[in-house]
Amino acid sequence: MKIGYIYNLNAYPPKGGNHVHVLELIQGFLKVGHQVAVVDDPTITKLGVTNFSGSDDQSIQAFMDEIEVLYVRIDARFISQWPLLEACINLAGGKPVVWEINAPANETLAFSWLGGKLPNQKESLLRRSKRYLHALRKLYGIKREERYRHHLAQSVNASICVSTALRRYAINELGIENSIVLPNGGPLIPAEDIERRKANRSSQAFTVFYSGSAIYPWQGLDMLAEVIHLAGVHAPDIKFVLAVNQDTEFLPKGNNVEIRKGLDREGIIEAICSSDVCVALHPDYPWSRYGFHNSPMKLFEYMACMTPVITSNRAQMAELITHGVNGLLCSDSAAEILSQLIELRDDPDLSEKLGRSGWELIQNERSWSENVMRTVGIFENELS
């Protein structure tokens, strides 16, 4: 099969979850014998992908002539500002068009509702007003973008949604009835490889690992900062390692904190394997009728490394994790999160059981390899 995949970014080397998602799918498509063509991403050609320019009509026509199915990444970025997508859809003819839906347009309001709130500090009226005005300025553009998405979605055969919330969005907002849920995946890492990495750890301190951005407010760094502050008082032996891409005022500081900036993916995997527990804390989205809609890639990578996870008891996290079986679910209370960390510190048997169960979930059901096969199955179904 000849798959055309457009995603409006340079995927290699991966710098974030969106890059990893694209890269894992492309590598998977190629591994099982399919051909892949992309537009405006010369970084990916080293994998054996054909790249077309999207700068002129002739190149876009050549791209569409080359492929059998068009696969499109839809995220929080406005597709109304991405003319390539409509051009490709107009040239699709009878070829299936499948959307990979990662976010509604209103995800941009996360910065208005959650951004700029410093941990352990009361928010000033001025800062709160700025966030309110930020949201008001964006509302019209979001409504216009959603109307545009609904218009283009009339030509879409199926959608693959990374969460249950986004399936509701695809059906109710975009009108794509043929929509399925397919969360992010994790890498297949053999148990012996994990044990080898664990043996390389340099510190014997009980280590809590966080991976994410220091600028995106849905990453829960403000909640973790409160946990770190409490741990400094009540559990000073617990060490927190934060892997981030940038240094900001929001990064917590203290004797129990180590910041690691700019780790590549291999470094992230190594750090997860060398930790005792990993956290994936995510706030709700009260401004959205769909609530928290993301599929946290870090959660899958944590479990793939056989490291136990503590994650927020909402949305996809609560769908994937059974409390006390393959992880721990927590509220937004810093005291409760710290209590769970202490529980895992003091009960190595529980920690090992949770880590093993999470790893088995990735091995059996939630790997990128499984995602690739299910995605290809949807393509084949639409082609038939």
Coordinates of C-alpha atoms in Angstrom, one line a residue:
M1 CA 0.0 0.0 0.0
K2 CA 1.1 3.6 -0.8
I3 CA 0.3 5.8 2.2
G4 CA 0.4 9.5 2.0
Y5 CA 1.0 11.1 5.4
I6 CA 0.8 14.8 6.0
Y7 CA 1.5 16.4 9.4
N8 CA 2.9 19.9 9.0
L9 CA 6.2 19.5 11.0
N10 CA 9.7 18.1 10.6
A11 CA 9.6 14.8 12.5
Y12 CA 13.3 13.9 12.7
P13 CA 15.0 13.9 15.1
P14 CA 12.0 13.8 17.5
K15 CA 11.7 16.8 19.8
G16 CA 8.3 16.1 21.4
G17 CA 5.4 13.7 21.6
N18 CA 4.0 14.9 18.2
H19 CA 7.3 14.1 16.5
V20 CA 7.5 10.7 18.2
H21 CA 3.9 9.8 17.1
V22 CA 4.7 10.6 13.5
L23 CA 8.0 8.8 13.5
E24 CA 6.7 5.6 15.2
L25 CA 3.9 5.3 12.7
I26 CA 6.1 5.9 9.6
Q27 CA 8.7 3.5 10.8
G28 CA 6.0 0.9 11.5
F29 CA 4.4 1.4 8.1
L30 CA 7.7 0.8 6.4
K31 CA 8.6 -2.2 8.6
V32 CA 5.5 -4.1 7.6
G33 CA 6.2 -3.5 3.9
H34 CA 4.2 -0.4 2.9
Q35 CA 5.4 2.7 1.1
V36 CA 5.2 6.2 2.6
A37 CA 5.1 9.6 1.0
V38 CA 5.1 12.9 2.9
V39 CA 5.0 16.6 2.0
D40 CA 7.5 19.3 3.1
D41 CA 9.5 17.1 5.5
P42 CA 13.0 16.4 4.1
T43 CA 14.2 15.2 7.5
I44 CA 12.4 11.9 7.2
T45 CA 13.8 10.8 3.8
K46 CA 16.7 9.0 5.5
L47 CA 14.2 6.4 6.6
G48 CA 13.3 5.6 3.0
V49 CA 10.3 8.0 2.7
T50 CA 9.5 10.0 -0.4
N51 CA 9.2 13.7 0.3
F52 CA 7.3 16.0 -2.0
S53 CA 7.3 19.8 -2.0
G54 CA 4.0 21.5 -1.1
S55 CA 5.0 24.8 -2.7
D56 CA 3.3 24.4 -6.0
D57 CA 0.2 22.7 -7.5
Q58 CA 2.3 20.4 -9.7
S59 CA 4.1 18.9 -6.7
I60 CA 0.9 18.4 -4.7
Q61 CA -0.7 16.7 -7.7
A62 CA 2.3 14.4 -8.0
F63 CA 2.0 13.5 -4.3
M64 CA -1.7 12.7 -4.7
D65 CA -1.0 10.7 -7.8
E66 CA 1.6 8.7 -5.9
I67 CA -0.6 7.5 -3.0
E68 CA -3.6 5.2 -2.4
V69 CA -4.8 6.6 0.9
L70 CA -4.3 10.1 2.5
Y71 CA -3.6 10.1 6.3
V72 CA -3.7 13.5 8.0
R73 CA -2.6 14.6 11.4
I74 CA -5.0 17.0 13.0
D75 CA -3.9 18.7 16.3
A76 CA -4.4 22.1 18.0
R77 CA -2.8 24.0 15.2
F78 CA -5.4 25.6 12.9
I79 CA -5.8 23.7 9.6
S80 CA -7.4 26.9 8.2
Q81 CA -3.8 28.2 8.1
W82 CA -2.6 25.1 6.3
P83 CA -3.7 25.3 2.6
L84 CA -1.9 22.1 1.7
L85 CA -4.6 20.0 3.4
E86 CA -7.6 21.4 1.5
A87 CA -5.6 21.1 -1.8
C88 CA -4.9 17.5 -1.1
I89 CA -8.5 16.7 -0.2
N90 CA -9.7 18.4 -3.3
L91 CA -7.4 16.2 -5.4
A92 CA -8.3 13.0 -3.5
G93 CA -11.0 11.8 -5.9
G94 CA -12.1 8.4 -4.7
K95 CA -9.0 7.8 -2.5
P96 CA -9.8 7.4 1.2
V97 CA -9.0 10.3 3.5
V98 CA -8.4 9.4 7.2
W99 CA -7.8 11.9 9.9
E100 CA -5.7 11.3 12.9
I101 CA -7.3 13.5 15.5
N102 CA -5.1 14.7 18.4
A103 CA -6.8 17.8 19.6
P104 CA -9.8 20.2 19.0
A105 CA -9.1 23.8 18.2
N106 CA -9.9 24.9 21.7
E107 CA -6.7 23.3 23.1
T108 CA -5.1 26.7 22.7
L109 CA -7.3 27.9 25.6
A110 CA -5.1 25.9 27.9
F111 CA -2.7 28.8 28.0
S112 CA -5.5 31.1 29.0
W113 CA -7.0 28.9 31.7
L114 CA -3.9 27.2 33.0
G115 CA -0.8 29.2 31.8
G116 CA 1.0 31.7 33.9
K117 CA -0.1 30.3 37.3
L118 CA 2.9 30.1 39.5
P119 CA 3.0 27.2 42.0
N120 CA 2.6 28.1 45.7
Q121 CA 1.7 31.7 44.9
K122 CA -1.6 33.5 45.0
E123 CA -2.5 34.8 41.5
S124 CA -2.8 38.5 41.2
L125 CA -5.9 40.2 39.8
L126 CA -3.8 41.6 37.0
R127 CA -2.5 38.2 35.9
R128 CA -5.9 36.7 36.1
S129 CA -7.4 39.5 34.0
K130 CA -4.6 39.0 31.4
R131 CA -5.5 35.3 31.1
Y132 CA -9.2 36.1 30.8
L133 CA -8.6 38.6 28.0
H134 CA -6.3 36.1 26.3
A135 CA -9.2 33.6 26.1
L136 CA -11.7 36.2 24.9
R137 CA -9.4 37.2 22.0
K138 CA -9.1 33.6 20.9
L139 CA -12.8 32.5 21.0
Y140 CA -13.8 33.9 17.6
G141 CA -10.8 32.3 15.8
I142 CA -11.6 28.9 17.5
K143 CA -15.2 29.0 16.3
R144 CA -14.2 29.9 12.8
E145 CA -11.6 27.1 12.8
E146 CA -14.1 24.5 14.0
R147 CA -16.5 25.6 11.2
Y148 CA -13.7 25.1 8.7
R149 CA -12.8 21.7 10.2
H150 CA -16.5 20.6 9.9
H151 CA -16.5 21.7 6.3
L152 CA -13.4 19.7 5.3
A153 CA -14.6 16.7 7.4
Q154 CA -17.4 16.1 5.0
S155 CA -14.8 14.6 2.7
V156 CA -13.2 12.4 5.4
N157 CA -13.9 8.6 5.3
A158 CA -12.8 7.8 8.9
S159 CA -11.0 9.2 11.9
I160 CA -8.6 7.7 14.3
C161 CA -8.9 9.5 17.7
V162 CA -6.2 9.3 20.4
S163 CA -8.8 9.4 23.2
T164 CA -12.5 8.7 24.0
A165 CA -13.1 12.4 24.4
L166 CA -11.7 13.1 20.9
R167 CA -14.0 10.4 19.4
R168 CA -17.0 12.4 20.9
Y169 CA -15.5 15.5 19.4
A170 CA -15.1 13.8 16.0
I171 CA -18.6 12.6 15.9
N172 CA -20.5 15.5 17.5
E173 CA -18.4 18.5 16.3
L174 CA -17.0 17.3 13.0
G175 CA -19.7 14.9 11.9
I176 CA -17.3 11.9 11.3
E177 CA -19.4 9.0 12.3
N178 CA -16.8 6.4 11.4
S179 CA -14.4 7.2 14.2
I180 CA -12.5 4.9 16.5
V181 CA -10.3 5.4 19.6
L182 CA -6.6 4.4 19.3
P183 CA -4.5 5.9 22.1
N184 CA -0.8 6.5 21.8
G185 CA 1.5 3.6 22.2
G186 CA 4.7 2.6 23.9
P187 CA 8.0 1.0 22.6
L188 CA 8.5 -2.7 23.0
I189 CA 11.5 -3.0 25.4
P190 CA 12.6 -6.5 26.4
A191 CA 12.7 -7.2 30.1
E192 CA 16.4 -8.0 30.0
D193 CA 17.2 -4.7 28.3
I194 CA 15.3 -2.9 31.1
E195 CA 17.3 -4.8 33.8
R196 CA 20.5 -3.8 32.1
R197 CA 19.5 -0.1 32.1
K198 CA 18.4 -0.3 35.8
A199 CA 21.8 -1.7 36.7
N200 CA 23.4 1.4 35.3
R201 CA 21.7 3.9 37.7
S202 CA 24.2 6.0 39.5
S203 CA 22.1 7.0 42.6
Q204 CA 20.5 4.7 45.1
A205 CA 18.1 7.5 46.3
F206 CA 14.4 6.8 45.8
T207 CA 13.9 8.6 42.5
V208 CA 10.7 10.1 41.1
F209 CA 10.9 10.9 37.3
Y210 CA 8.9 13.5 35.4
S211 CA 9.2 14.0 31.6
G212 CA 7.5 16.9 29.8
S213 CA 7.5 20.5 28.8
A214 CA 8.1 23.4 31.2
I215 CA 6.0 25.7 29.2
Y216 CA 2.8 23.7 28.4
P217 CA 0.3 24.1 31.2
W218 CA -1.4 20.8 30.7
Q219 CA 1.8 18.9 31.7
G220 CA 1.0 19.3 35.5
L221 CA 4.3 20.8 36.5
D222 CA 2.5 23.2 38.9
M223 CA 1.0 20.2 40.7
L224 CA 4.3 18.4 40.8
A225 CA 6.0 21.6 42.2
E226 CA 3.6 21.4 45.2
V227 CA 4.4 17.8 45.7
I228 CA 8.2 18.6 45.6
H229 CA 7.7 21.3 48.2
L230 CA 5.8 19.0 50.6
A231 CA 8.4 16.2 50.1
G232 CA 11.2 18.6 51.1
V233 CA 9.5 18.8 54.5
H234 CA 8.0 15.3 55.0
A235 CA 10.2 13.0 52.8
P236 CA 13.5 14.7 52.1
D237 CA 15.1 11.4 51.1
I238 CA 12.9 11.3 47.9
K239 CA 14.7 12.7 44.8
F240 CA 12.9 14.3 41.9
V241 CA 14.4 14.2 38.4
L242 CA 12.7 16.5 35.9
A243 CA 13.5 16.0 32.2
V244 CA 12.5 19.2 30.3
N245 CA 13.5 20.9 27.0
Q246 CA 13.7 24.5 28.4
D247 CA 14.4 26.4 31.6
T248 CA 11.5 28.6 32.8
E249 CA 10.4 30.4 35.9
F250 CA 7.9 27.5 36.5
L251 CA 10.6 24.9 37.2
P252 CA 10.7 23.9 40.9
K253 CA 14.0 24.2 42.7
G254 CA 15.4 22.7 45.8
N255 CA 17.9 20.3 47.2
N256 CA 15.7 17.4 46.3
V257 CA 15.4 18.4 42.6
E258 CA 17.6 17.6 39.6
I259 CA 16.8 19.2 36.2
R260 CA 17.9 17.5 33.0
K261 CA 17.5 19.6 29.9
G262 CA 17.5 18.4 26.3
L263 CA 17.6 14.6 26.8
D264 CA 17.1 12.8 23.5
R265 CA 14.7 9.9 23.4
E266 CA 17.3 7.3 24.3
G267 CA 18.3 9.4 27.3
I268 CA 14.6 9.6 28.4
I269 CA 14.2 5.9 28.2
E270 CA 17.4 5.4 30.2
A271 CA 16.3 7.8 32.9
I272 CA 12.9 6.1 33.2
C273 CA 14.5 2.7 33.7
S274 CA 16.8 4.2 36.3
S275 CA 13.9 5.6 38.4
D276 CA 11.7 4.1 41.1
V277 CA 8.4 5.7 40.0
C278 CA 7.2 8.0 37.3
V279 CA 4.5 10.7 37.5
A280 CA 2.0 11.8 34.8
L281 CA -0.1 14.6 36.4
H282 CA -2.7 16.3 34.2
P283 CA -5.4 18.9 35.2
D284 CA -8.9 18.9 33.8
Y285 CA -10.0 21.2 31.0
P286 CA -13.1 23.0 32.5
W287 CA -13.5 25.3 29.5
S288 CA -14.1 22.3 27.1
R289 CA -17.2 20.2 26.8
Y290 CA -14.9 17.3 26.1
G291 CA -12.8 17.7 29.2
F292 CA -9.2 16.5 29.3
H293 CA -8.8 15.0 25.8
N294 CA -5.1 14.2 25.5
S295 CA -3.3 10.8 25.3
P296 CA -0.2 11.3 27.4
M297 CA 2.7 9.6 25.6
K298 CA 4.8 9.7 28.7
L299 CA 2.4 7.3 30.5
F300 CA 3.0 4.7 27.8
E301 CA 6.8 5.1 27.8
Y302 CA 6.8 4.9 31.6
M303 CA 5.0 1.6 31.6
A304 CA 7.1 0.3 28.7
C305 CA 10.1 0.6 30.9
M306 CA 8.5 -1.4 33.7
T307 CA 8.5 1.6 36.1
P308 CA 5.4 2.0 38.2
V309 CA 3.3 5.1 37.5
I310 CA 1.2 7.5 39.4
T311 CA -1.2 9.4 37.2
S312 CA -4.3 11.6 37.5
N313 CA -7.6 9.9 38.0
R314 CA -9.4 11.3 34.9
A315 CA -10.0 10.8 31.2
Q316 CA -7.7 8.4 29.4
M317 CA -5.5 7.8 32.4
A318 CA -8.4 6.3 34.3
E319 CA -9.3 4.2 31.3
L320 CA -5.8 2.7 31.0
I321 CA -4.9 2.3 34.7
T322 CA -6.6 0.1 37.2
H323 CA -5.7 1.5 40.6
G324 CA -3.5 -0.9 42.5
V325 CA -3.2 -3.3 39.6
N326 CA -1.0 -1.6 36.9
G327 CA -0.5 1.8 38.5
L328 CA -1.9 4.3 41.0
L329 CA -4.5 6.9 40.3
C330 CA -4.4 10.1 42.2
S331 CA -6.4 13.3 42.8
D332 CA -5.0 16.7 42.3
S333 CA -4.0 16.9 46.0
A334 CA -0.3 17.2 46.5
A335 CA -0.6 15.5 49.9
E336 CA -2.3 12.5 48.3
I337 CA 0.3 12.2 45.6
L338 CA 3.1 12.4 48.1
S339 CA 1.4 9.8 50.2
Q340 CA 1.4 7.4 47.2
L341 CA 5.0 8.1 46.5
I342 CA 5.9 7.2 50.1
E343 CA 3.7 4.1 49.8
L344 CA 5.8 2.9 46.8
R345 CA 9.0 3.8 48.5
D346 CA 8.1 1.7 51.5
D347 CA 6.6 -1.2 49.7
P348 CA 9.0 -2.6 47.0
D349 CA 6.8 -5.6 46.3
L350 CA 3.9 -3.4 45.4
S351 CA 6.2 -1.2 43.3
E352 CA 7.5 -4.2 41.4
K353 CA 4.0 -5.6 40.8
L354 CA 2.7 -2.4 39.4
G355 CA 5.7 -1.9 37.1
R356 CA 5.4 -5.4 35.8
S357 CA 1.7 -5.1 35.1
G358 CA 2.1 -1.8 33.3
W359 CA 4.9 -3.3 31.1
E360 CA 2.7 -6.3 30.2
L361 CA -0.1 -3.9 29.2
I362 CA 2.2 -2.3 26.6
Q363 CA 3.6 -5.6 25.5
N364 CA 0.2 -7.2 24.9
E365 CA -2.1 -4.3 23.9
R366 CA -0.6 -0.8 23.7
S367 CA 2.6 -0.9 21.7
W368 CA 3.3 1.2 18.7
S369 CA 3.5 -2.0 16.7
E370 CA -0.1 -2.8 17.6
N371 CA -1.1 0.8 16.7
V372 CA 0.5 0.4 13.3
M373 CA -1.4 -2.8 12.5
R374 CA -4.7 -1.3 13.6
T375 CA -4.1 1.8 11.5
V376 CA -3.2 -0.2 8.5
G377 CA -6.3 -2.3 9.0
I378 CA -8.5 0.9 8.8
F379 CA -6.7 1.9 5.6
E380 CA -7.3 -1.5 4.1
N381 CA -11.0 -1.4 5.1
E382 CA -11.5 1.9 3.5
L383 CA -9.7 0.9 0.3
S384 CA -11.9 -2.2 0.1

